[in-house]
PDB file of C-alpha atoms in Angstrom:
ATOM      1  CA  MET A1391       3.296 -13.056 -25.212  1.00  0.00           C
ATOM      2  CA  SER A1392       1.313  -9.918 -24.006  1.00  0.00           C
ATOM      3  CA  ASP A1393       2.946  -6.737 -22.688  1.00  0.00           C
ATOM      4  CA  THR A1394       0.532  -6.911 -19.680  1.00  0.00           C
ATOM      5  CA  ILE A1395      -0.861  -9.446 -17.247  1.00  0.00           C
ATOM      6  CA  THR A1396      -4.348  -9.094 -15.362  1.00  0.00           C
ATOM      7  CA  LEU A1397      -3.909  -9.217 -11.553  1.00  0.00           C
ATOM      8  CA  THR A1398      -6.867  -9.537  -9.263  1.00  0.00           C
ATOM      9  CA  ILE A1399      -7.239  -7.445  -5.959  1.00  0.00           C
ATOM     10  CA  PRO A1400      -9.390  -9.688  -3.972  1.00  0.00           C
ATOM     11  CA  LYS A1401     -12.653  -8.748  -2.126  1.00  0.00           C
ATOM     12  CA  GLN A1402     -10.600  -8.774   1.144  1.00  0.00           C
ATOM     13  CA  LYS A1403      -7.772  -6.371   0.736  1.00  0.00           C
ATOM     14  CA  SER A1404      -4.406  -6.417   2.322  1.00  0.00           C
ATOM     15  CA  ILE A1405      -4.274  -2.808   3.497  1.00  0.00           C
ATOM     16  CA  ALA A1406      -1.027  -1.231   4.622  1.00  0.00           C
ATOM     17  CA  LEU A1407      -1.431   1.679   7.118  1.00  0.00           C
ATOM     18  CA  ILE A1408       1.380   4.216   7.294  1.00  0.00           C
ATOM     19  CA  ALA A1409       1.657   7.709   8.763  1.00  0.00           C
ATOM     20  CA  HIS A1410       4.412  10.222   9.411  1.00  0.00           C
ATOM     21  CA  ASP A1411       4.711  11.248  13.032  1.00  0.00           C
ATOM     22  CA  GLY A1412       2.638  14.346  12.660  1.00  0.00           C
ATOM     23  CA  LYS A1413      -0.166  12.483  10.924  1.00  0.00           C
ATOM     24  CA  LYS A1414      -0.431   9.446  13.091  1.00  0.00           C
ATOM     25  CA  PRO A1415      -3.280  10.890  15.233  1.00  0.00           C
ATOM     26  CA  GLU A1416      -5.331  11.776  11.967  1.00  0.00           C
ATOM     27  CA  LEU A1417      -4.689   8.163  10.824  1.00  0.00           C
ATOM     28  CA  ILE A1418      -5.803   6.665  14.133  1.00  0.00           C
ATOM     29  CA  LYS A1419      -9.002   8.759  14.134  1.00  0.00           C
ATOM     30  CA  TRP A1420      -9.550   7.709  10.510  1.00  0.00           C
ATOM     31  CA  CYS A1421      -9.155   3.950  11.564  1.00  0.00           C
ATOM     32  CA  LYS A1422     -11.453   4.519  14.374  1.00  0.00           C
ATOM     33  CA  ASP A1423     -14.110   6.094  12.261  1.00  0.00           C
ATOM     34  CA  ASN A1424     -13.741   3.335   9.699  1.00  0.00           C
ATOM     35  CA  ALA A1425     -13.144   0.427  11.972  1.00  0.00           C
ATOM     36  CA  GLU A1426     -16.353  -1.528  10.752  1.00  0.00           C
ATOM     37  CA  THR A1427     -15.035  -1.519   7.148  1.00  0.00           C
ATOM     38  CA  LEU A1428     -11.357  -1.940   8.058  1.00  0.00           C
ATOM     39  CA  LYS A1429     -12.255  -5.013  10.137  1.00  0.00           C
ATOM     40  CA  LYS A1430     -13.151  -6.836   6.973  1.00  0.00           C
ATOM     41  CA  HIS A1431      -9.582  -6.698   5.558  1.00  0.00           C
ATOM     42  CA  PHE A1432      -6.065  -7.752   6.568  1.00  0.00           C
ATOM     43  CA  LEU A1433      -4.239  -4.744   8.014  1.00  0.00           C
ATOM     44  CA  CYS A1434      -0.618  -4.283   8.269  1.00  0.00           C
ATOM     45  CA  GLY A1435       1.810  -1.087   8.856  1.00  0.00           C
ATOM     46  CA  THR A1436       4.918   0.269   9.748  1.00  0.00           C
ATOM     47  CA  GLY A1437       5.988  -0.647  13.349  1.00  0.00           C
ATOM     48  CA  THR A1438       4.898   2.433  15.457  1.00  0.00           C
ATOM     49  CA  THR A1439       1.876   3.266  13.463  1.00  0.00           C
ATOM     50  CA  ALA A1440       0.666  -0.328  13.442  1.00  0.00           C
ATOM     51  CA  ARG A1441       1.054  -0.590  17.301  1.00  0.00           C
ATOM     52  CA  MET A1442      -0.664   2.803  17.832  1.00  0.00           C
ATOM     53  CA  ILE A1443      -3.622   1.775  15.703  1.00  0.00           C
ATOM     54  CA  THR A1444      -4.161  -1.618  17.381  1.00  0.00           C
ATOM     55  CA  ASP A1445      -3.844   0.070  20.815  1.00  0.00           C
ATOM     56  CA  ALA A1446      -6.369   2.619  19.954  1.00  0.00           C
ATOM     57  CA  THR A1447      -8.823   0.666  18.005  1.00  0.00           C
ATOM     58  CA  ASN A1448      -8.239  -3.134  18.837  1.00  0.00           C
ATOM     59  CA  LEU A1449      -8.024  -3.579  15.128  1.00  0.00           C
ATOM     60  CA  PRO A1450      -5.420  -6.430  14.363  1.00  0.00           C
ATOM     61  CA  VAL A1451      -2.657  -4.623  12.484  1.00  0.00           C
ATOM     62  CA  ARG A1452       0.483  -6.586  11.812  1.00  0.00           C
ATOM     63  CA  GLY A1453       3.493  -4.559  12.288  1.00  0.00           C
ATOM     64  CA  TYR A1454       6.589  -4.370  10.174  1.00  0.00           C
ATOM     65  CA  ASN A1455       9.632  -2.176  11.024  1.00  0.00           C
ATOM     66  CA  SER A1456       9.288   1.528  11.522  1.00  0.00           C
ATOM     67  CA  GLY A1457       9.679   3.684   8.277  1.00  0.00           C
ATOM     68  CA  PRO A1458      13.152   4.989   9.001  1.00  0.00           C
ATOM     69  CA  LEU A1459      14.294   1.452   9.925  1.00  0.00           C
ATOM     70  CA  GLY A1460      13.176   0.025   6.570  1.00  0.00           C
ATOM     71  CA  GLY A1461       9.325  -0.526   7.086  1.00  0.00           C
ATOM     72  CA  ASP A1462       8.539   1.337   3.947  1.00  0.00           C
ATOM     73  CA  GLN A1463      10.818  -0.824   1.967  1.00  0.00           C
ATOM     74  CA  GLN A1464       9.295  -4.032   3.648  1.00  0.00           C
ATOM     75  CA  ILE A1465       5.764  -2.781   2.544  1.00  0.00           C
ATOM     76  CA  GLY A1466       7.150  -2.095  -0.892  1.00  0.00           C
ATOM     77  CA  ALA A1467       8.471  -5.839  -1.069  1.00  0.00           C
ATOM     78  CA  LYS A1468       5.094  -7.242  -0.036  1.00  0.00           C
ATOM     79  CA  ILE A1469       3.502  -5.163  -2.776  1.00  0.00           C
ATOM     80  CA  VAL A1470       5.926  -6.716  -5.244  1.00  0.00           C
ATOM     81  CA  GLU A1471       5.228 -10.264  -3.913  1.00  0.00           C
ATOM     82  CA  GLY A1472       1.359  -9.568  -4.318  1.00  0.00           C
ATOM     83  CA  LYS A1473       0.770  -9.479  -0.502  1.00  0.00           C
ATOM     84  CA  ILE A1474      -0.291  -6.107  -0.344  1.00  0.00           C
ATOM     85  CA  ASN A1475      -2.731  -4.487  -2.563  1.00  0.00           C
ATOM     86  CA  PHE A1476      -3.952  -1.175  -1.108  1.00  0.00           C
ATOM     87  CA  VAL A1477      -1.896   1.567   0.818  1.00  0.00           C
ATOM     88  CA  VAL A1478      -3.168   4.372   3.084  1.00  0.00           C
ATOM     89  CA  PHE A1479      -0.158   6.548   3.782  1.00  0.00           C
ATOM     90  CA  PHE A1480      -0.880   9.813   5.701  1.00  0.00           C
ATOM     91  CA  SER A1481       2.259  11.731   4.846  1.00  0.00           C
ATOM     92  CA  ASP A1482       3.224  15.052   6.273  1.00  0.00           C
ATOM     93  CA  PRO A1483       4.149  17.447   3.364  1.00  0.00           C
ATOM     94  CA  LEU A1484       5.268  20.185   5.682  1.00  0.00           C
ATOM     95  CA  THR A1485       7.926  17.972   7.580  1.00  0.00           C
ATOM     96  CA  ALA A1486      11.144  16.670   6.088  1.00  0.00           C
ATOM     97  CA  ALA A1487      11.554  12.851   6.809  1.00  0.00           C
ATOM     98  CA  PRO A1488      15.002  11.221   6.764  1.00  0.00           C
ATOM     99  CA  HIS A1489      13.740   8.335   4.968  1.00  0.00           C
ATOM    100  CA  ASP A1490      12.111  10.240   2.092  1.00  0.00           C
ATOM    101  CA  PRO A1491      13.795   8.173  -0.531  1.00  0.00           C
ATOM    102  CA  ASP A1492      12.316   5.138   0.742  1.00  0.00           C
ATOM    103  CA  VAL A1493       8.643   6.751   0.822  1.00  0.00           C
ATOM    104  CA  LYS A1494       9.209   7.876  -2.706  1.00  0.00           C
ATOM    105  CA  ALA A1495      10.211   4.238  -3.709  1.00  0.00           C
ATOM    106  CA  LEU A1496       7.078   2.939  -1.800  1.00  0.00           C
ATOM    107  CA  MET A1497       4.955   5.359  -3.938  1.00  0.00           C
ATOM    108  CA  ARG A1498       6.650   4.367  -7.069  1.00  0.00           C
ATOM    109  CA  ILE A1499       6.213   0.623  -6.540  1.00  0.00           C
ATOM    110  CA  ALA A1500       2.573   1.077  -5.798  1.00  0.00           C
ATOM    111  CA  GLN A1501       2.306   2.885  -9.159  1.00  0.00           C
ATOM    112  CA  VAL A1502       4.273   0.092 -10.892  1.00  0.00           C
ATOM    113  CA  TYR A1503       1.852  -2.411  -9.648  1.00  0.00           C
ATOM    114  CA  ASP A1504      -1.227  -0.270 -10.022  1.00  0.00           C
ATOM    115  CA  ILE A1505      -2.609  -0.453  -6.637  1.00  0.00           C
ATOM    116  CA  PRO A1506      -4.730   2.100  -4.734  1.00  0.00           C
ATOM    117  CA  PHE A1507      -2.534   4.468  -2.699  1.00  0.00           C
ATOM    118  CA  ALA A1508      -4.169   7.360  -0.462  1.00  0.00           C
ATOM    119  CA  ASN A1509      -1.758   9.864   0.660  1.00  0.00           C
ATOM    120  CA  ASN A1510      -4.323  11.890   2.731  1.00  0.00           C
ATOM    121  CA  LYS A1511      -7.593  11.627   4.469  1.00  0.00           C
ATOM    122  CA  ALA A1512      -9.796  12.555   1.402  1.00  0.00           C
ATOM    123  CA  THR A1513      -8.280  10.100  -0.883  1.00  0.00           C
ATOM    124  CA  ALA A1514      -8.518   7.459   1.791  1.00  0.00           C
ATOM    125  CA  ASP A1515     -12.225   8.261   2.309  1.00  0.00           C
ATOM    126  CA  PHE A1516     -12.959   8.217  -1.417  1.00  0.00           C
ATOM    127  CA  LEU A1517     -11.078   4.889  -1.805  1.00  0.00           C
ATOM    128  CA  LEU A1518     -12.561   3.136   1.156  1.00  0.00           C
ATOM    129  CA  HIS A1519     -16.294   4.117   0.258  1.00  0.00           C
ATOM    130  CA  SER A1520     -15.679   2.981  -3.316  1.00  0.00           C
ATOM    131  CA  SER A1521     -17.990   0.117  -4.525  1.00  0.00           C
ATOM    132  CA  PHE A1522     -14.714  -1.631  -5.444  1.00  0.00           C
ATOM    133  CA  MET A1523     -13.916  -2.205  -1.761  1.00  0.00           C
ATOM    134  CA  ASP A1524     -16.687  -4.897  -1.609  1.00  0.00           C
ATOM    135  CA  GLU A1525     -15.641  -6.788  -4.819  1.00  0.00           C
ATOM    136  CA  GLU A1526     -12.603  -8.254  -6.532  1.00  0.00           C
ATOM    137  CA  TYR A1527     -11.026  -5.738  -8.933  1.00  0.00           C
ATOM    138  CA  ASP A1528      -8.880  -6.816 -11.996  1.00  0.00           C
ATOM    139  CA  HIS A1529      -6.269  -4.589 -13.278  1.00  0.00           C
ATOM    140  CA  ASP A1530      -3.418  -4.859 -15.948  1.00  0.00           C
ATOM    141  CA  VAL A1531       0.238  -4.467 -15.113  1.00  0.00           C
ATOM    142  CA  ILE A1532       3.432  -4.954 -16.893  1.00  0.00           C
ATOM    143  CA  ASN A1533       4.114  -8.560 -17.732  1.00  0.00           C
ATOM    144  CA  PHE A1534       7.243  -8.489 -15.710  1.00  0.00           C
ATOM    145  CA  LYS A1535       8.764 -11.839 -17.002  1.00  0.00           C
ATOM    146  CA  GLN A1536       8.428 -10.692 -20.469  1.00  0.00           C
ATOM    147  CA  ASN A1537       9.894  -7.490 -19.634  1.00  0.00           C
ATOM    148  CA  ILE A1538      12.943  -9.100 -18.138  1.00  0.00           C
ATOM    149  CA  ALA A1539      13.305 -11.370 -21.013  1.00  0.00           C
ATOM    150  CA  GLN A1540      13.186  -8.550 -23.484  1.00  0.00           C
ATOM    151  CA  ARG A1541      15.849  -6.521 -21.442  1.00  0.00           C
ATOM    152  CA  ALA A1542      18.128  -9.507 -21.165  1.00  0.00           C
ATOM    153  CA  GLU A1543      18.217  -9.867 -24.871  1.00  0.00           C
ATOM    154  CA  THR A1544      18.891  -6.060 -25.529  1.00  0.00           C
ATOM    155  CA  LEU A1545      21.837  -6.023 -23.147  1.00  0.00           C
ATOM    156  CA  PRO A1546      25.417  -6.622 -24.410  1.00  0.00           C
ATOM    157  CA  ASN A1547      26.579 -10.256 -23.494  1.00  0.00           C
ATOM    158  CA  GLU A1548      30.016 -10.317 -22.084  1.00  0.00           C
TER     159      GLU A1548
END
């Protein structure tokens, strides 16, 4: 059994849109500027951000809970389920967030599942305008079932 498996990010991406409070206006403007591209994809986001983007752009954005109320964790769970495969998160590096551990967990899970994660406008611009946005993308990730089986074998049996 292989140590990795190949997953495919489809042509129509499932993009999570998230922003800390101080970055919401910047993300909304970015969504307006890129609405023609974004409307080709499924969009979701944390509660307040999702609502504000929909209100300002008319793009349909499915809202989860707000970040401090577990929205970041919900998005992370959807990444694990394979239902979100791209994240745009305009984080504010100059303001402390009470849910910072959740944000770090979200970033970590995006790394584990090897999905695109933009944490600022420049990165989001580069990713959105990449040729990969218009095609499927195969990527290798850890073979989770094999990893679990191997870990179970190495742990003491009580």
